[in-house]
Amino acid sequence: MKKALIIILILTIGSCKKMSEKKEEHSLTEIVNKTLQAHGRSTFDSHKITFTVGNTTYSQEQENGRAIQSFSRYKDNIEHKGTYNGGYIEYFIDGDLQEEGSYPAPMLEKSLYGFLYAANLPLSLATNDIRYRKLDEVEIRNKTYFTIQASNVEMPSKIDDQFILYINTEDFLVEYIALNHSLSGSMTQFRRLINTRKINDVIFQDYIIFTPRDKELPLSMLYKEYNSAQLKDHRTISFQNITVTPRDSLNLTY
């Protein structure tokens, strides 16, 4: 009888311990900080990064919190290059600076700054003008994820510029993103991040873009549509020829 009571006590203690561990929660700040750290925030902020998507090569770096970006592509053996420096845009054809007004500046900003902002998620959200909110954990394809919503502090209620990050609860890497970002396109998207690799401490992930058939569907519901295979496979973005270069050292290609 005494032995049976001891066994029951051990099982009860073990069960209580498991319940206590299960109830342990991570704070919003902890999840955000660990996610940004896992993706390589410190290296991202202090290095020049280049990569190729399709026939376009992108370059980006940070200088005193200001984004310095460029793209370059060739068409009919003619180089087209756009630069973005803290909001100031310039456009070159075969090295010749084009006059302002001779090219669609909003389209250039969208294809350069807008694209890179969305491509750099979640690291592009590591700014003071972003407000985070912790949502309930969800299951995507039978796996549980931390769920963090990010929006602009100045326009928190605006439909555009909303991001929902679905974060691996073990390694804090983002595996899915739901977003509506006006500068990179008005299309509501659900992204599945794939081909994760670490280059000089920075995480790079290709991604598959899915879009909802119902354009009025709330951003927070897209993961459910993904779970039930109701989203449309729209496009895949793959990063090639990636370089991560310390600004004060030699260029290293990976």
Coordinates of N, CA and C in Angstrom, one line a residue:
M1 N 0.8 -1.2 0.0 CA 0.0 0.0 0.0 C 0.9 1.3 0.0
K2 N 1.9 1.2 0.9 CA 2.8 2.4 1.0 C 3.5 2.6 -0.4
K3 N 3.9 1.5 -1.0 CA 4.6 1.6 -2.3 C 3.7 2.1 -3.4
A4 N 2.4 1.8 -3.3 CA 1.5 2.3 -4.3 C 1.3 3.8 -4.1
L5 N 1.2 4.2 -2.8 CA 1.1 5.7 -2.6 C 2.3 6.5 -3.1
I6 N 3.5 5.9 -2.9 CA 4.7 6.6 -3.4 C 4.6 6.7 -4.9
I7 N 4.2 5.6 -5.6 CA 4.1 5.7 -7.1 C 3.1 6.7 -7.5
I8 N 2.0 6.8 -6.8 CA 0.9 7.8 -7.2 C 1.5 9.2 -7.0
L9 N 2.2 9.4 -5.8 CA 2.8 10.7 -5.5 C 3.8 11.1 -6.6
I10 N 4.6 10.2 -7.1 CA 5.6 10.5 -8.1 C 4.9 10.9 -9.4
L11 N 3.9 10.1 -9.8 CA 3.1 10.4 -11.0 C 2.4 11.8 -10.9
T12 N 1.9 12.1 -9.7 CA 1.2 13.3 -9.5 C 2.2 14.5 -9.7
I13 N 3.3 14.4 -9.1 CA 4.3 15.5 -9.1 C 4.8 15.6 -10.6
G14 N 5.0 14.5 -11.3 CA 5.4 14.6 -12.7 C 4.4 15.3 -13.5
S15 N 3.1 14.9 -13.3 CA 2.0 15.5 -14.0 C 1.9 17.0 -13.8
C16 N 2.1 17.4 -12.5 CA 2.0 18.8 -12.2 C 3.2 19.6 -12.8
K17 N 4.3 19.0 -12.9 CA 5.5 19.6 -13.5 C 5.3 19.8 -15.0
K18 N 4.7 18.8 -15.6 CA 4.4 18.9 -17.1 C 3.4 20.0 -17.3
M19 N 2.4 20.1 -16.5 CA 1.4 21.1 -16.6 C 2.0 22.5 -16.4
S20 N 2.9 22.6 -15.4 CA 3.5 23.9 -15.2 C 4.4 24.3 -16.4
E21 N 5.1 23.4 -17.0 CA 6.0 23.7 -18.1 C 5.1 24.1 -19.3
K22 N 4.0 23.4 -19.4 CA 3.1 23.7 -20.6 C 2.5 25.1 -20.5
K23 N 2.2 25.5 -19.2 CA 1.6 26.8 -19.0 C 2.6 27.9 -19.1
E24 N 3.9 27.6 -19.1 CA 4.9 28.7 -19.2 C 4.7 29.4 -20.5
E25 N 4.7 30.7 -20.4 CA 4.5 31.5 -21.6 C 5.6 32.5 -21.8
H26 N 5.9 32.8 -23.1 CA 6.9 33.8 -23.4 C 6.2 35.1 -23.6
S27 N 6.9 36.2 -23.1 CA 6.3 37.5 -23.3 C 6.5 38.0 -24.7
L28 N 5.7 39.0 -25.1 CA 5.8 39.6 -26.4 C 7.2 40.1 -26.7
T29 N 7.8 40.8 -25.7 CA 9.2 41.3 -25.9 C 10.2 40.2 -26.1
E30 N 10.0 39.1 -25.4 CA 11.0 38.0 -25.5 C 10.8 37.4 -26.8
I31 N 9.6 37.1 -27.3 CA 9.4 36.5 -28.6 C 10.0 37.4 -29.7
V32 N 9.7 38.7 -29.7 CA 10.2 39.6 -30.7 C 11.7 39.7 -30.7
N33 N 12.3 39.8 -29.6 CA 13.8 39.9 -29.5 C 14.5 38.7 -29.9
K34 N 13.9 37.5 -29.5 CA 14.6 36.3 -29.9 C 14.4 36.0 -31.4
T35 N 13.3 36.4 -31.9 CA 13.0 36.2 -33.4 C 14.0 37.1 -34.2
L36 N 14.2 38.3 -33.8 CA 15.1 39.2 -34.6 C 16.5 38.7 -34.4
Q37 N 16.9 38.3 -33.2 CA 18.2 37.8 -33.0 C 18.5 36.5 -33.8
A38 N 17.5 35.6 -33.8 CA 17.6 34.3 -34.5 C 17.8 34.6 -36.0
H39 N 17.2 35.7 -36.6 CA 17.4 36.0 -38.0 C 18.6 36.8 -38.3
G40 N 19.4 37.2 -37.3 CA 20.6 37.9 -37.5 C 20.6 39.4 -37.5
R41 N 19.8 40.0 -36.6 CA 19.6 41.4 -36.7 C 20.9 42.2 -36.6
S42 N 21.8 41.9 -35.7 CA 23.0 42.7 -35.5 C 23.9 42.7 -36.7
T43 N 24.0 41.5 -37.3 CA 24.8 41.4 -38.5 C 24.1 42.1 -39.7
F44 N 22.9 42.0 -39.8 CA 22.1 42.6 -40.9 C 22.3 44.1 -40.8
D45 N 22.3 44.7 -39.6 CA 22.3 46.1 -39.5 C 23.7 46.7 -39.8
S46 N 24.8 45.9 -39.8 CA 26.1 46.4 -39.9 C 26.9 45.9 -41.1
H47 N 26.1 45.2 -42.0 CA 26.8 44.6 -43.2 C 26.1 45.0 -44.5
K48 N 26.8 45.0 -45.6 CA 26.2 45.2 -46.9 C 25.8 43.9 -47.4
I49 N 24.6 43.8 -48.0 CA 24.0 42.5 -48.4 C 23.7 42.7 -49.9
T50 N 24.0 41.7 -50.7 CA 23.6 41.7 -52.1 C 23.0 40.3 -52.4
F51 N 22.1 40.3 -53.4 CA 21.6 39.0 -53.9 C 20.9 39.3 -55.2
T52 N 20.7 38.2 -55.9 CA 20.0 38.2 -57.2 C 18.6 37.5 -57.1
V53 N 17.6 38.1 -57.7 CA 16.3 37.5 -57.9 C 16.0 37.6 -59.3
G54 N 15.9 36.5 -60.0 CA 15.7 36.5 -61.4 C 16.8 37.1 -62.2
N55 N 16.6 38.2 -62.9 CA 17.6 38.9 -63.7 C 18.0 40.2 -63.0
T56 N 17.6 40.4 -61.8 CA 17.9 41.6 -61.1 C 18.8 41.4 -59.8
T57 N 19.8 42.2 -59.7 CA 20.7 42.2 -58.6 C 20.4 43.3 -57.6
Y58 N 20.2 43.0 -56.4 CA 19.9 44.0 -55.3 C 21.1 44.2 -54.4
S59 N 21.2 45.4 -53.9 CA 22.3 45.7 -52.9 C 21.6 46.6 -51.8
Q60 N 22.0 46.3 -50.6 CA 21.4 47.1 -49.5 C 22.3 47.1 -48.3
E61 N 22.2 48.2 -47.5 CA 23.0 48.4 -46.3 C 22.3 49.5 -45.5
Q62 N 22.7 49.6 -44.2 CA 22.2 50.6 -43.3 C 23.3 51.5 -42.9
E63 N 23.0 52.8 -42.9 CA 23.9 53.8 -42.5 C 23.2 54.8 -41.6
N64 N 23.6 54.7 -40.3 CA 22.9 55.5 -39.2 C 21.4 55.4 -39.3
G65 N 20.9 54.2 -39.5 CA 19.5 53.9 -39.5 C 18.8 54.2 -40.9
R66 N 19.6 54.7 -41.8 CA 19.1 55.1 -43.1 C 19.3 53.9 -44.1
A67 N 18.3 53.6 -44.9 CA 18.4 52.5 -45.9 C 19.1 53.0 -47.1
I68 N 20.2 52.3 -47.6 CA 20.8 52.6 -48.8 C 20.7 51.4 -49.7
Q69 N 19.9 51.5 -50.8 CA 19.6 50.3 -51.6 C 19.8 50.6 -53.1
S70 N 19.9 49.6 -53.9 CA 20.0 49.7 -55.3 C 19.6 48.4 -56.0
F71 N 19.2 48.5 -57.3 CA 19.0 47.4 -58.1 C 19.6 47.6 -59.4
S72 N 20.0 46.5 -60.1 CA 20.6 46.6 -61.4 C 20.1 45.5 -62.3
R73 N 19.7 45.8 -63.5 CA 19.3 44.7 -64.4 C 19.6 45.1 -65.8
Y74 N 19.9 44.1 -66.7 CA 20.2 44.4 -68.1 C 19.0 44.0 -69.0
K75 N 18.7 44.9 -69.9 CA 17.7 44.7 -70.9 C 18.3 45.1 -72.3
D76 N 18.4 44.2 -73.2 CA 19.0 44.4 -74.5 C 20.4 45.0 -74.4
N77 N 21.2 44.4 -73.4 CA 22.5 44.8 -73.2 C 22.7 46.2 -72.6
I78 N 21.6 46.8 -72.1 CA 21.6 48.1 -71.5 C 21.3 48.0 -70.0
E79 N 22.2 48.6 -69.2 CA 22.0 48.5 -67.8 C 21.0 49.5 -67.3
H80 N 20.0 49.0 -66.5 CA 19.1 49.9 -65.8 C 19.3 49.8 -64.3
K81 N 19.6 50.9 -63.7 CA 19.9 50.9 -62.3 C 19.1 51.9 -61.5
G82 N 18.6 51.5 -60.4 CA 17.8 52.4 -59.5 C 18.5 52.5 -58.2
T83 N 18.5 53.6 -57.5 CA 19.1 53.7 -56.2 C 18.1 54.4 -55.3
Y84 N 18.1 54.0 -54.0 CA 17.3 54.6 -53.0 C 18.2 54.9 -51.8
N85 N 18.2 56.1 -51.4 CA 19.1 56.5 -50.3 C 18.3 57.4 -49.3
G86 N 17.7 56.8 -48.3 CA 17.0 57.5 -47.3 C 15.8 58.2 -47.8
G87 N 15.1 57.7 -48.8 CA 14.0 58.3 -49.4 C 14.2 59.0 -50.7
Y88 N 15.5 59.2 -51.0 CA 15.9 59.9 -52.3 C 16.2 58.9 -53.4
I89 N 15.5 59.1 -54.5 CA 15.6 58.1 -55.6 C 16.3 58.7 -56.8
E90 N 17.1 57.8 -57.4 CA 17.8 58.2 -58.7 C 17.7 57.0 -59.6
Y91 N 17.7 57.3 -60.9 CA 17.6 56.3 -61.9 C 18.7 56.5 -63.0
F92 N 19.4 55.4 -63.4 CA 20.5 55.5 -64.3 C 20.2 54.5 -65.5
I93 N 20.6 54.9 -66.7 CA 20.6 54.1 -67.9 C 22.0 54.1 -68.4
D94 N 22.6 52.9 -68.4 CA 24.0 52.8 -68.8 C 24.9 53.8 -68.1
G95 N 24.6 54.1 -66.8 CA 25.5 55.0 -66.1 C 25.1 56.4 -66.1
D96 N 24.1 56.8 -67.0 CA 23.7 58.2 -67.1 C 22.5 58.5 -66.2
L97 N 22.7 59.5 -65.4 CA 21.6 59.8 -64.5 C 20.4 60.4 -65.3
Q98 N 19.2 59.9 -65.1 CA 18.0 60.3 -65.8 C 17.4 61.5 -65.0
E99 N 16.8 62.4 -65.8 CA 16.1 63.6 -65.2 C 14.9 63.1 -64.4
E100 N 14.7 63.8 -63.3 CA 13.5 63.5 -62.5 C 12.3 63.8 -63.3
G101 N 11.3 62.9 -63.4 CA 10.1 63.1 -64.2 C 10.1 62.3 -65.4
S102 N 11.3 61.8 -65.8 CA 11.5 61.0 -67.0 C 11.2 59.5 -66.8
Y103 N 11.0 59.2 -65.5 CA 10.7 57.8 -65.1 C 9.7 57.8 -64.0
P104 N 8.9 56.7 -63.9 CA 7.9 56.6 -62.8 C 8.5 56.4 -61.5
A105 N 8.8 57.4 -60.7 CA 9.4 57.3 -59.4 C 8.6 56.4 -58.4
P106 N 7.3 56.5 -58.4 CA 6.5 55.6 -57.4 C 6.7 54.1 -57.8
M107 N 6.8 53.8 -59.1 CA 7.0 52.4 -59.5 C 8.4 52.0 -59.1
L108 N 9.4 52.9 -59.2 CA 10.7 52.6 -58.9 C 10.9 52.3 -57.4
E109 N 10.2 53.2 -56.6 CA 10.2 53.0 -55.1 C 9.6 51.7 -54.7
K110 N 8.5 51.3 -55.4 CA 7.8 50.1 -55.1 C 8.7 48.9 -55.4
S111 N 9.4 48.9 -56.6 CA 10.2 47.7 -57.0 C 11.5 47.7 -56.3
L112 N 11.9 48.7 -55.6 CA 13.2 48.7 -54.9 C 13.0 48.7 -53.4
Y113 N 12.6 49.8 -52.8 CA 12.5 49.9 -51.4 C 11.3 49.0 -50.9
G114 N 10.2 49.1 -51.7 CA 9.0 48.3 -51.3 C 9.3 46.8 -51.3
F115 N 10.0 46.3 -52.4 CA 10.3 44.9 -52.5 C 11.2 44.5 -51.4
L116 N 12.3 45.3 -51.2 CA 13.3 44.8 -50.2 C 12.8 44.9 -48.8
Y117 N 11.9 45.8 -48.5 CA 11.3 45.9 -47.2 C 10.5 44.6 -46.9
A118 N 9.7 44.1 -47.9 CA 8.9 42.9 -47.7 C 9.8 41.7 -47.8
A119 N 10.9 41.7 -48.6 CA 11.8 40.6 -48.7 C 12.6 40.4 -47.4
N120 N 12.9 41.5 -46.7 CA 13.7 41.4 -45.5 C 13.0 41.1 -44.2
L121 N 11.7 40.8 -44.3 CA 10.9 40.4 -43.1 C 11.5 39.2 -42.5
P122 N 11.6 39.1 -41.1 CA 11.1 40.1 -40.2 C 12.1 41.2 -39.8
L123 N 13.3 41.2 -40.4 CA 14.3 42.2 -39.9 C 14.0 43.6 -40.3
S124 N 13.2 43.8 -41.3 CA 12.8 45.2 -41.7 C 11.8 45.8 -40.7
L125 N 11.3 44.9 -39.8 CA 10.3 45.4 -38.8 C 11.1 45.9 -37.5
A126 N 12.4 45.8 -37.4 CA 13.2 46.1 -36.2 C 13.4 47.6 -36.2
T127 N 12.3 48.4 -36.2 CA 12.4 49.9 -36.2 C 11.5 50.4 -35.1
N128 N 11.7 51.7 -34.7 CA 11.0 52.3 -33.6 C 9.5 52.6 -34.0
D129 N 9.2 52.6 -35.3 CA 7.9 53.0 -35.7 C 7.0 51.8 -35.9
I130 N 7.4 50.6 -35.4 CA 6.6 49.4 -35.5 C 6.1 49.0 -34.2
R131 N 4.8 48.7 -34.1 CA 4.2 48.3 -32.9 C 3.9 46.8 -33.0
Y132 N 4.2 46.0 -32.0 CA 4.0 44.6 -32.0 C 2.8 44.2 -31.0
R133 N 2.1 43.2 -31.4 CA 1.0 42.7 -30.6 C 1.1 41.2 -30.6
K134 N 1.0 40.5 -29.5 CA 1.0 39.1 -29.4 C -0.4 38.5 -29.6
L135 N -0.6 37.7 -30.5 CA -1.9 37.0 -30.7 C -1.9 35.6 -30.2
D136 N -3.0 34.9 -30.2 CA -3.1 33.5 -29.7 C -2.2 32.6 -30.7
E137 N -1.6 31.6 -30.1 CA -0.8 30.7 -30.8 C -1.8 29.9 -31.8
V138 N -1.3 29.5 -32.9 CA -2.2 28.8 -33.9 C -1.4 27.6 -34.4
E139 N -2.2 26.7 -35.0 CA -1.6 25.6 -35.7 C -1.7 25.7 -37.2
I140 N -0.5 25.5 -37.8 CA -0.5 25.5 -39.3 C 0.2 24.1 -39.7
R141 N -0.6 23.4 -40.4 CA -0.2 22.1 -40.8 C 0.3 21.2 -39.6
N142 N -0.6 21.3 -38.6 CA -0.4 20.4 -37.4 C 0.8 20.8 -36.6
K143 N 1.3 22.0 -36.7 CA 2.4 22.5 -35.9 C 2.0 23.8 -35.3
T144 N 2.4 24.0 -34.0 CA 2.0 25.2 -33.2 C 3.0 26.3 -33.4
Y145 N 2.5 27.5 -33.6 CA 3.4 28.7 -33.8 C 3.0 29.9 -32.9
F146 N 4.1 30.6 -32.4 CA 3.8 31.9 -31.8 C 3.3 32.8 -33.0
T147 N 2.4 33.7 -32.6 CA 1.8 34.6 -33.6 C 2.0 36.0 -33.1
I148 N 2.7 36.8 -33.9 CA 3.0 38.2 -33.6 C 2.5 39.1 -34.8
Q149 N 1.7 40.1 -34.4 CA 1.2 41.1 -35.4 C 2.0 42.3 -35.3
A150 N 2.4 42.9 -36.4 CA 3.2 44.1 -36.5 C 2.5 45.1 -37.4
S151 N 2.5 46.4 -36.9 CA 1.9 47.4 -37.7 C 2.6 48.7 -37.4
N152 N 2.3 49.7 -38.2 CA 3.0 51.0 -38.0 C 2.4 51.8 -36.8
V153 N 3.2 52.4 -36.0 CA 2.7 53.1 -34.8 C 1.9 54.2 -35.2
E154 N 2.2 54.9 -36.2 CA 1.5 56.2 -36.6 C 0.1 55.8 -37.2
M155 N 0.0 54.7 -37.8 CA -1.3 54.3 -38.4 C -1.7 52.9 -38.1
P156 N -1.9 52.6 -36.8 CA -2.1 51.2 -36.3 C -3.4 50.6 -36.8
S157 N -4.4 51.5 -37.2 CA -5.7 50.9 -37.6 C -5.8 50.8 -39.1
K158 N -4.7 51.3 -39.9 CA -4.8 51.2 -41.3 C -4.7 49.8 -41.8
I159 N -5.5 49.5 -42.8 CA -5.6 48.1 -43.3 C -4.2 47.7 -43.9
D160 N -3.7 48.6 -44.7 CA -2.4 48.4 -45.3 C -1.3 48.3 -44.3
D161 N -0.1 47.8 -44.7 CA 1.0 47.7 -43.8 C 0.8 47.0 -42.5
Q162 N 0.2 45.8 -42.7 CA 0.0 44.9 -41.6 C 0.7 43.6 -41.8
F163 N 1.4 43.1 -40.8 CA 2.1 41.9 -40.9 C 1.8 40.9 -39.8
I164 N 1.6 39.7 -40.1 CA 1.4 38.7 -39.0 C 2.5 37.6 -39.2
L165 N 3.4 37.4 -38.2 CA 4.5 36.5 -38.2 C 4.1 35.2 -37.5
Y166 N 4.3 34.1 -38.1 CA 4.1 32.8 -37.5 C 5.5 32.2 -37.2
I167 N 5.8 32.1 -35.9 CA 7.2 31.8 -35.5 C 7.3 30.5 -34.9
N168 N 8.4 29.7 -35.3 CA 8.7 28.4 -34.7 C 8.9 28.6 -33.2
T169 N 8.2 27.8 -32.4 CA 8.3 27.9 -30.9 C 9.6 27.4 -30.4
E170 N 10.5 26.7 -31.2 CA 11.7 26.2 -30.7 C 12.9 27.0 -31.1
D171 N 13.0 27.4 -32.4 CA 14.2 28.1 -32.8 C 13.9 29.6 -33.1
F172 N 12.7 30.0 -33.0 CA 12.2 31.4 -33.2 C 12.5 31.9 -34.6
L173 N 12.5 31.0 -35.5 CA 12.5 31.5 -36.9 C 11.1 31.6 -37.5
V174 N 10.9 32.6 -38.3 CA 9.6 32.8 -38.9 C 9.5 31.8 -40.0
E175 N 8.3 31.1 -40.1 CA 8.1 30.1 -41.1 C 6.9 30.5 -42.0
Y176 N 6.0 31.4 -41.6 CA 5.0 31.8 -42.4 C 4.7 33.3 -42.1
I177 N 4.3 34.1 -43.1 CA 3.9 35.5 -42.9 C 2.6 35.8 -43.7
A178 N 1.7 36.5 -43.0 CA 0.6 37.0 -43.7 C 0.8 38.5 -43.7
L179 N 0.6 39.2 -44.9 CA 0.9 40.6 -45.0 C 0.1 41.3 -46.0
N180 N -0.1 42.6 -45.7 CA -0.7 43.5 -46.6 C 0.2 44.8 -46.6
H181 N 1.1 45.0 -47.5 CA 2.1 46.0 -47.5 C 1.8 46.9 -48.8
S182 N 1.3 48.1 -48.6 CA 0.9 48.9 -49.7 C 2.1 49.2 -50.6
L183 N 3.3 49.4 -50.1 CA 4.4 49.9 -51.0 C 5.0 48.7 -51.8
S184 N 4.8 47.5 -51.4 CA 5.3 46.4 -52.2 C 4.1 45.7 -53.0
G185 N 3.0 46.4 -53.0 CA 1.8 45.9 -53.8 C 0.6 45.8 -52.9
S186 N -0.6 46.0 -53.5 CA -1.8 46.0 -52.7 C -2.3 44.6 -52.5
M187 N -1.7 43.6 -53.0 CA -2.1 42.3 -53.0 C -1.9 41.6 -51.6
T188 N -3.0 41.2 -50.9 CA -2.9 40.5 -49.7 C -2.2 39.1 -49.9
Q189 N -1.2 38.8 -49.1 CA -0.4 37.6 -49.3 C -0.3 36.7 -48.1
F190 N -0.1 35.5 -48.3 CA 0.3 34.5 -47.3 C 1.6 33.9 -47.8
R191 N 2.7 34.0 -47.0 CA 4.0 33.4 -47.5 C 4.4 32.2 -46.7
R192 N 4.9 31.2 -47.4 CA 5.5 30.1 -46.8 C 7.0 30.2 -47.0
L193 N 7.8 30.3 -46.0 CA 9.2 30.5 -46.1 C 9.9 29.2 -46.2
I194 N 10.8 29.1 -47.2 CA 11.4 27.8 -47.5 C 12.9 28.0 -47.7
N195 N 13.6 26.8 -47.8 CA 15.1 26.8 -48.1 C 15.8 27.8 -47.2
T196 N 15.6 27.6 -45.9 CA 16.3 28.4 -44.9 C 17.8 28.1 -44.8
R197 N 18.6 29.2 -44.9 CA 20.1 29.0 -44.7 C 20.6 30.2 -44.0
K198 N 21.7 30.0 -43.3 CA 22.4 31.1 -42.6 C 23.7 31.4 -43.3
I199 N 23.8 32.7 -43.6 CA 25.0 33.2 -44.3 C 25.6 34.3 -43.4
N200 N 26.8 34.1 -42.9 CA 27.4 35.1 -42.0 C 26.5 35.6 -40.9
D201 N 25.8 34.6 -40.3 CA 24.9 34.9 -39.2 C 23.5 35.5 -39.6
V202 N 23.3 35.7 -40.9 CA 22.0 36.3 -41.3 C 21.2 35.1 -42.0
I203 N 19.9 35.0 -41.6 CA 19.1 34.0 -42.1 C 18.5 34.5 -43.5
F204 N 18.6 33.7 -44.5 CA 17.9 33.9 -45.8 C 16.9 32.8 -46.1
Q205 N 15.7 33.2 -46.5 CA 14.7 32.2 -46.8 C 14.0 32.6 -48.1
D206 N 13.9 31.7 -49.1 CA 13.1 31.9 -50.2 C 11.6 31.8 -49.7
Y207 N 10.7 32.2 -50.6 CA 9.3 32.1 -50.1 C 8.4 31.9 -51.3
I208 N 7.3 31.2 -51.0 CA 6.2 31.0 -51.9 C 5.1 31.9 -51.5
I209 N 4.6 32.7 -52.5 CA 3.5 33.6 -52.2 C 2.1 32.9 -52.6
F210 N 1.2 32.9 -51.6 CA -0.1 32.4 -51.8 C -1.1 33.6 -51.7
T211 N -2.1 33.6 -52.5 CA -3.1 34.7 -52.4 C -4.5 34.1 -52.2
P212 N -5.4 34.9 -51.5 CA -6.7 34.4 -51.2 C -7.7 34.6 -52.4
R213 N -8.6 33.7 -52.5 CA -9.6 33.9 -53.6 C -10.6 35.0 -53.2
D214 N -10.8 35.1 -51.9 CA -11.7 36.2 -51.3 C -10.8 37.3 -50.9
K215 N -10.8 38.4 -51.6 CA -9.9 39.5 -51.4 C -10.3 40.3 -50.1
E216 N -11.5 40.0 -49.6 CA -12.0 40.7 -48.4 C -11.7 39.9 -47.1
L217 N -11.0 38.8 -47.3 CA -10.7 37.9 -46.1 C -9.7 38.6 -45.2
P218 N -10.0 38.6 -43.9 CA -9.1 39.3 -42.9 C -7.7 38.6 -43.0
L219 N -6.7 39.4 -42.7 CA -5.3 38.8 -42.7 C -5.2 37.7 -41.8
S220 N -5.8 37.8 -40.6 CA -5.6 36.8 -39.6 C -6.3 35.5 -39.9
M221 N -7.1 35.4 -41.0 CA -7.7 34.2 -41.4 C -7.0 33.4 -42.5
L222 N -6.0 34.0 -43.1 CA -5.3 33.4 -44.2 C -4.7 32.1 -43.9
Y223 N -4.2 31.9 -42.6 CA -3.5 30.7 -42.3 C -4.6 29.5 -42.3
K224 N -5.8 29.8 -42.0 CA -6.8 28.8 -42.0 C -7.1 28.4 -43.5
E225 N -7.1 29.3 -44.4 CA -7.3 29.0 -45.8 C -6.1 28.2 -46.3
Y226 N -4.9 28.5 -45.8 CA -3.8 27.7 -46.2 C -3.9 26.3 -45.7
N227 N -4.3 26.1 -44.4 CA -4.5 24.8 -43.9 C -5.4 23.9 -44.7
S228 N -6.5 24.6 -45.2 CA -7.5 23.8 -46.0 C -7.2 23.9 -47.5
A229 N -6.0 24.3 -47.9 CA -5.5 24.4 -49.3 C -6.5 25.2 -50.2
Q230 N -7.0 26.3 -49.6 CA -7.9 27.2 -50.4 C -7.2 28.4 -51.0
L231 N -5.9 28.6 -50.7 CA -5.2 29.7 -51.3 C -4.6 29.3 -52.6
K232 N -4.4 30.4 -53.4 CA -3.8 30.2 -54.8 C -2.3 30.3 -54.7
D233 N -1.6 29.4 -55.3 CA -0.1 29.5 -55.4 C 0.2 30.5 -56.5
H234 N 0.8 31.7 -56.1 CA 0.9 32.8 -57.0 C 2.3 32.9 -57.6
R235 N 3.4 32.8 -56.7 CA 4.7 33.0 -57.2 C 5.7 32.6 -56.2
T236 N 6.9 32.2 -56.6 CA 8.0 31.8 -55.7 C 9.2 32.8 -55.9
I237 N 9.7 33.3 -54.8 CA 10.8 34.2 -54.9 C 12.1 33.5 -54.3
S238 N 13.1 33.4 -55.1 CA 14.3 32.7 -54.8 C 15.5 33.6 -54.8
F239 N 16.3 33.6 -53.7 CA 17.5 34.4 -53.6 C 18.8 33.7 -54.0
Q240 N 19.5 34.2 -55.0 CA 20.7 33.6 -55.4 C 21.9 34.5 -55.3
N241 N 23.1 34.0 -55.4 CA 24.4 34.8 -55.3 C 24.4 35.7 -54.2
I242 N 24.1 35.2 -53.0 CA 24.0 36.1 -51.8 C 25.4 36.4 -51.3
T243 N 25.6 37.7 -50.9 CA 26.8 38.1 -50.3 C 26.5 38.9 -49.0
V244 N 27.2 38.7 -48.0 CA 27.1 39.4 -46.7 C 28.4 40.0 -46.3
T245 N 28.6 41.3 -46.5 CA 29.9 41.9 -46.4 C 30.1 42.9 -45.3
P246 N 30.9 42.6 -44.3 CA 31.2 43.6 -43.3 C 31.7 44.9 -44.0
R247 N 31.1 46.0 -43.6 CA 31.4 47.3 -44.3 C 32.9 47.7 -44.3
D248 N 33.6 47.1 -43.3 CA 35.1 47.5 -43.2 C 36.0 46.4 -43.6
S249 N 35.5 45.4 -44.3 CA 36.3 44.2 -44.7 C 36.1 43.9 -46.2
L250 N 36.8 42.8 -46.6 CA 36.7 42.3 -48.0 C 35.4 41.7 -48.2
N251 N 35.0 41.7 -49.5 CA 33.8 41.1 -49.9 C 33.9 39.6 -50.0
L252 N 33.0 38.9 -49.3 CA 33.0 37.4 -49.3 C 31.7 37.0 -49.9
T253 N 31.7 36.0 -50.8 CA 30.6 35.5 -51.5 C 30.3 34.1 -51.0
Y254 N 29.0 33.8 -50.8 CA 28.7 32.5 -50.3 C 27.7 31.8 -51.3

